[in-house]
Amino acid sequence: MSDEEHHFESKADAGASKTYPQQAGTIRKNGYIVIKNRPCKVVEVSTSKTGKHGHAKCHFVGIDIFTAKKLEDIVPSSHNCDVPHVNRTDYQLIDIAEDGFLSLLTENGNTKDDLRLPTDENLLTQIKDGFAEGKDLVVSVMSAMGEEQICALKDIGPK
């Protein structure tokens, strides 16, 4: 044994709390999976039979829940995959700032001011038009792996 002390510098975040492991063979369509470090909704799963010496393999096709890009991955069915913790939260819309940030009311009465208007054109016009008409709007915010984005809009009647 040597008397030297070893110092390790952590260069990256492990991201342990952002995902949890799940066996690839148990992940189903409409579930979630991490492909290429992006949280995805599984749209297609196919399992190949084992070869002469190999494992059965699962072929996943997923859509990134934030960018809507299609990603694919092939994993042995006995191995573990990362599954993101995906949360949906509803907030009431209070105001739209000039710089494109929304002011939202949380469940406990605080305001949340760190979300931008969505990039989806359809959702963007619905929010702007509804707000201009003075409607009471509730936005659904999807969060996973440290990212948040508005994914849906509900009208709860006039103010």
PDB file of C-alpha atoms in Angstrom, residues 41-98:
ATOM      1  CA  LYS A  41     -41.584   8.927 -24.576  1.00  0.00           C
ATOM      2  CA  VAL A  42     -41.466   5.409 -26.022  1.00  0.00           C
ATOM      3  CA  VAL A  43     -43.528   5.133 -29.222  1.00  0.00           C
ATOM      4  CA  GLU A  44     -42.346   1.721 -30.392  1.00  0.00           C
ATOM      5  CA  VAL A  45     -40.682  -1.307 -28.782  1.00  0.00           C
ATOM      6  CA  SER A  46     -39.604  -4.460 -30.595  1.00  0.00           C
ATOM      7  CA  THR A  47     -37.743  -7.392 -29.083  1.00  0.00           C
ATOM      8  CA  SER A  48     -35.480  -9.657 -31.101  1.00  0.00           C
ATOM      9  CA  LYS A  49     -34.894 -13.294 -30.234  1.00  0.00           C
ATOM     10  CA  THR A  50     -31.613 -14.418 -28.716  1.00  0.00           C
ATOM     11  CA  GLY A  51     -28.826 -15.398 -31.067  1.00  0.00           C
ATOM     12  CA  LYS A  52     -26.604 -18.459 -30.674  1.00  0.00           C
ATOM     13  CA  HIS A  53     -24.640 -16.870 -27.830  1.00  0.00           C
ATOM     14  CA  GLY A  54     -26.294 -13.518 -27.252  1.00  0.00           C
ATOM     15  CA  HIS A  55     -29.029 -11.747 -25.350  1.00  0.00           C
ATOM     16  CA  ALA A  56     -32.490 -10.851 -26.571  1.00  0.00           C
ATOM     17  CA  LYS A  57     -32.351  -7.221 -27.641  1.00  0.00           C
ATOM     18  CA  CYS A  58     -34.958  -4.462 -27.280  1.00  0.00           C
ATOM     19  CA  HIS A  59     -35.177  -1.834 -30.003  1.00  0.00           C
ATOM     20  CA  PHE A  60     -36.681   1.416 -28.648  1.00  0.00           C
ATOM     21  CA  VAL A  61     -38.011   4.294 -30.733  1.00  0.00           C
ATOM     22  CA  GLY A  62     -38.682   7.369 -28.624  1.00  0.00           C
ATOM     23  CA  ILE A  63     -39.742  10.982 -29.130  1.00  0.00           C
ATOM     24  CA  ASP A  64     -37.849  13.576 -27.058  1.00  0.00           C
ATOM     25  CA  ILE A  65     -40.467  15.101 -24.724  1.00  0.00           C
ATOM     26  CA  PHE A  66     -38.980  18.606 -25.073  1.00  0.00           C
ATOM     27  CA  THR A  67     -37.717  18.850 -28.676  1.00  0.00           C
ATOM     28  CA  ALA A  68     -40.042  16.242 -30.330  1.00  0.00           C
ATOM     29  CA  LYS A  69     -37.016  14.702 -32.106  1.00  0.00           C
ATOM     30  CA  LYS A  70     -37.131  10.981 -32.869  1.00  0.00           C
ATOM     31  CA  LEU A  71     -34.369   8.928 -31.199  1.00  0.00           C
ATOM     32  CA  GLU A  72     -33.590   5.212 -31.341  1.00  0.00           C
ATOM     33  CA  ASP A  73     -31.656   2.811 -29.123  1.00  0.00           C
ATOM     34  CA  ILE A  74     -30.951  -0.936 -28.968  1.00  0.00           C
ATOM     35  CA  VAL A  75     -30.335  -2.468 -25.527  1.00  0.00           C
ATOM     36  CA  PRO A  76     -30.022  -6.099 -24.349  1.00  0.00           C
ATOM     37  CA  SER A  77     -33.348  -6.896 -22.641  1.00  0.00           C
ATOM     38  CA  SER A  78     -31.662  -8.106 -19.451  1.00  0.00           C
ATOM     39  CA  HIS A  79     -29.720  -4.850 -18.998  1.00  0.00           C
ATOM     40  CA  ASN A  80     -30.943  -1.798 -17.112  1.00  0.00           C
ATOM     41  CA  CYS A  81     -31.972   1.432 -18.852  1.00  0.00           C
ATOM     42  CA  ASP A  82     -32.330   4.865 -17.327  1.00  0.00           C
ATOM     43  CA  VAL A  83     -35.917   6.042 -16.978  1.00  0.00           C
ATOM     44  CA  PRO A  84     -36.463   9.770 -16.303  1.00  0.00           C
ATOM     45  CA  HIS A  85     -38.640  11.051 -13.456  1.00  0.00           C
ATOM     46  CA  VAL A  86     -41.291  12.938 -15.442  1.00  0.00           C
ATOM     47  CA  ASN A  87     -43.632  15.312 -13.607  1.00  0.00           C
ATOM     48  CA  ARG A  88     -46.559  17.357 -14.868  1.00  0.00           C
ATOM     49  CA  THR A  89     -47.614  20.391 -12.870  1.00  0.00           C
ATOM     50  CA  ASP A  90     -50.434  22.841 -13.546  1.00  0.00           C
ATOM     51  CA  TYR A  91     -49.921  26.570 -12.954  1.00  0.00           C
ATOM     52  CA  GLN A  92     -52.306  29.475 -13.445  1.00  0.00           C
ATOM     53  CA  LEU A  93     -51.088  32.135 -15.879  1.00  0.00           C
ATOM     54  CA  ILE A  94     -50.827  35.607 -14.320  1.00  0.00           C
ATOM     55  CA  ASP A  95     -48.864  37.634 -16.856  1.00  0.00           C
ATOM     56  CA  ILE A  96     -46.711  37.488 -19.989  1.00  0.00           C
ATOM     57  CA  ALA A  97     -43.578  39.646 -19.729  1.00  0.00           C
ATOM     58  CA  GLU A  98     -42.138  41.605 -22.677  1.00  0.00           C
TER      59      GLU A  98
END
